[in-house]
Coordinates of C-alpha atoms in Angstrom, one line a residue:
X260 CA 199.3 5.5 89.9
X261 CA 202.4 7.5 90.9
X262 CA 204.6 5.5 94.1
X263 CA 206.4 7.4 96.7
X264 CA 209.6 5.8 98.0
X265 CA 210.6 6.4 101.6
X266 CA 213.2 3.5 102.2
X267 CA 214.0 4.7 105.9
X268 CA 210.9 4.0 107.0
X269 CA 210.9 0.3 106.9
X270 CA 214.4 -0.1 108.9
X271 CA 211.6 1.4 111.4
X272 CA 208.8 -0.8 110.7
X273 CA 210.5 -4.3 110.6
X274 CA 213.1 -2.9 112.6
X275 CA 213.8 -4.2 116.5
X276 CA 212.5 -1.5 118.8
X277 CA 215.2 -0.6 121.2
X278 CA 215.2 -1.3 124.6
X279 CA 214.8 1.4 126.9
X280 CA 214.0 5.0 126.4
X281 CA 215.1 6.6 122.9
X282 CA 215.7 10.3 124.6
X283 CA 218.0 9.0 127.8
X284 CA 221.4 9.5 128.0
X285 CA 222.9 5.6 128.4
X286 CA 219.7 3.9 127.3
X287 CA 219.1 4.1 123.1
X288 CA 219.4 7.5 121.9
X289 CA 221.2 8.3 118.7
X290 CA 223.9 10.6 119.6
X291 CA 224.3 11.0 115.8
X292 CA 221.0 12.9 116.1
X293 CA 222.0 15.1 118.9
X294 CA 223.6 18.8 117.6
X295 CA 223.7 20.2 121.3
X296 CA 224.1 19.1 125.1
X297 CA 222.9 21.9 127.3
X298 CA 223.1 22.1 131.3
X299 CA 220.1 20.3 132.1
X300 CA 218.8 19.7 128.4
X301 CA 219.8 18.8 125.0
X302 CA 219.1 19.1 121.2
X303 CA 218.3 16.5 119.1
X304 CA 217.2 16.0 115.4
X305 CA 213.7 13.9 115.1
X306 CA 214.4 11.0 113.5
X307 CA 210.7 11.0 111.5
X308 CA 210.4 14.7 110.6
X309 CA 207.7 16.5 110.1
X310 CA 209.6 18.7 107.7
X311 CA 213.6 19.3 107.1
X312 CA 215.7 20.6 110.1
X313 CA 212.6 19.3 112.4
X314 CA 213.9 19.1 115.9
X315 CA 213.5 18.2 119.2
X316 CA 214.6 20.1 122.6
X317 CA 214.4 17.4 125.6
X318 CA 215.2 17.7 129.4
X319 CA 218.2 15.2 130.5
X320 CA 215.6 13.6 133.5
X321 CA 213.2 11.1 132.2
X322 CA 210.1 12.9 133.1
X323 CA 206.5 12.7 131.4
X324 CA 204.7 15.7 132.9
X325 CA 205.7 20.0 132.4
X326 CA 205.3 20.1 136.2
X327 CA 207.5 17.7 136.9
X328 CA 210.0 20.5 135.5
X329 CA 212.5 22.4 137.5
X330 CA 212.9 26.2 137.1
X331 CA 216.5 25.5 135.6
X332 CA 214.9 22.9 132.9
X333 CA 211.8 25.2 132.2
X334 CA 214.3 28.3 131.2
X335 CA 216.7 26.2 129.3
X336 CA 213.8 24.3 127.4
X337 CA 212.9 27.8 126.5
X338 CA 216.7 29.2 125.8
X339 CA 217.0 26.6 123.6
X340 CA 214.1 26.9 122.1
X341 CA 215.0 30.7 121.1
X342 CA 218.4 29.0 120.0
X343 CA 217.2 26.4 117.5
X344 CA 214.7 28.7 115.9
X345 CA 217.3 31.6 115.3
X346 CA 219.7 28.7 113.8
X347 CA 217.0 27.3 111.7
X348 CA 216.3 30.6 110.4
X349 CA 219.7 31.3 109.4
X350 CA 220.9 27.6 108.0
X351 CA 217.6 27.0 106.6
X352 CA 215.5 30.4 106.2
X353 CA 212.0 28.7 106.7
X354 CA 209.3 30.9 106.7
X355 CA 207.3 29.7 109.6
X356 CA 207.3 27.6 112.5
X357 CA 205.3 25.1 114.6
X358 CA 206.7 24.6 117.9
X359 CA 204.7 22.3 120.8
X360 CA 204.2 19.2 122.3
X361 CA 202.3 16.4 122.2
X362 CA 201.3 15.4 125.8
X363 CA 200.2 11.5 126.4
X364 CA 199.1 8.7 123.5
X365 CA 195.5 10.5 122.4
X366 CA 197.2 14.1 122.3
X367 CA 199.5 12.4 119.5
X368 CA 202.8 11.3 121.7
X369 CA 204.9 9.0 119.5
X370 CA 207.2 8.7 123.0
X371 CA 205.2 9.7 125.8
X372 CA 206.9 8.5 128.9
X373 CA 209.6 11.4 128.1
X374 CA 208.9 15.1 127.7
X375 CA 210.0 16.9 124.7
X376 CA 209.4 19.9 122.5
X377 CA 208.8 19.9 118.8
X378 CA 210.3 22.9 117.0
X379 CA 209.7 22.2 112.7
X380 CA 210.3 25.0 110.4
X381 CA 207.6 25.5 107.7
X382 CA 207.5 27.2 104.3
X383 CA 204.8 28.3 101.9
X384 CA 203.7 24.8 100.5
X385 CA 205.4 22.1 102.2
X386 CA 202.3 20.1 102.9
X387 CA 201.0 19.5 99.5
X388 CA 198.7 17.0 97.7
X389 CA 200.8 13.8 99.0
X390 CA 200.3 14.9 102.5
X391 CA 196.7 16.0 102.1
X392 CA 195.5 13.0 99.7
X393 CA 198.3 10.5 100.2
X394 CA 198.8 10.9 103.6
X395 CA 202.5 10.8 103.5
X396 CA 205.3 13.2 104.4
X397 CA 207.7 14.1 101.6
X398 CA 210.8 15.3 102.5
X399 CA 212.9 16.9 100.7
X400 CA 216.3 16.6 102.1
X401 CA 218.4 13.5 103.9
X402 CA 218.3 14.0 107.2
X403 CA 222.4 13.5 107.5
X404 CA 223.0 16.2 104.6
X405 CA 220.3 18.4 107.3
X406 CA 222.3 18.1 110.0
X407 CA 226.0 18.2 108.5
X408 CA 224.0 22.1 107.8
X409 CA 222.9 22.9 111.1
X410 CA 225.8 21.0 113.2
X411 CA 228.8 23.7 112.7
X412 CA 225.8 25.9 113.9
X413 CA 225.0 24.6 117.2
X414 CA 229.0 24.2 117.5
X415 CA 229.3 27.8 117.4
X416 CA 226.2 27.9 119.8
X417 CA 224.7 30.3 117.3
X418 CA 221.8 32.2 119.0
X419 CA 222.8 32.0 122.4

């Protein structure tokens, strides 16, 4: 039987669970995660990704619900949106994309007391037999070496 190591995971699992939300500013989110701070929204990196350079785009307000949304957070979720995918494509050249969210606990949430968008670049054969059989994610990069590639990006505000 072959073993797949993912060592970050069990920080997670045995780990305390922070107090607070994980996506406010001043509660417990990792600013070493976050590549951009927009007006009324920001860009993070997902901690757990999906695949490499998976990110997140959040609103600043804790909010649960798209119509709690203002018009200013509804066009910058979107600018920023357009941003991160036009970065990806350039730092990372993906071939795809799956961008959504996951609304409430049975819709898949992992945090669902804040709204946030998933953006995760996708290339031909990235979910593979581990994923399909194993039910495990591999992935092939660190996520610090992914975002010491996308940061001088969203620096330059790349996209916008």
């Amino acid at each position: 039987m072959d073993s797949i190591m993912a060592p970050g995971r069990m920080e997670y699992i045995k780990g305390r669970k922070p107090d607070g939300c994980i996506f406010c500013r001043g509660s417990s989110r990792e600013e070493s995660l976050v590549l951009f701070d927009g007006r009324s929204c920001y860009v993070m990196m997902n901690k757990y990704p999906y695949s490499s350079g998976h990110l997140l785009v959040i609103p600043f307000r804790h909010m649960s619900a798209v119509e709690e949304t203002s018009a200013e957070e509804k066009l910058e979720m979107m600018e920023l949106i357009d941003m991160c995918v036009r970065i990806l494509e350039k730092a990372l050249d993906p071939e795809g994309f799956n961008i959504g969210m996951n609304l409430g606990k049975v819709a898949g949430a992992g945090v669902d007391d804040h709204l946030h968008i998933h953006i995760v670049p996708r290339w031909l054969g990235d979910t593979n037999f581990a994923t399909v059989l194993g039910e495990v994610r591999v992935i092939p990069e660190d996520i610090s070496k992914t975002r010491n590639t996308l940061l001088p990006y969203f620096l330059r505000r790349e996209g916008m």
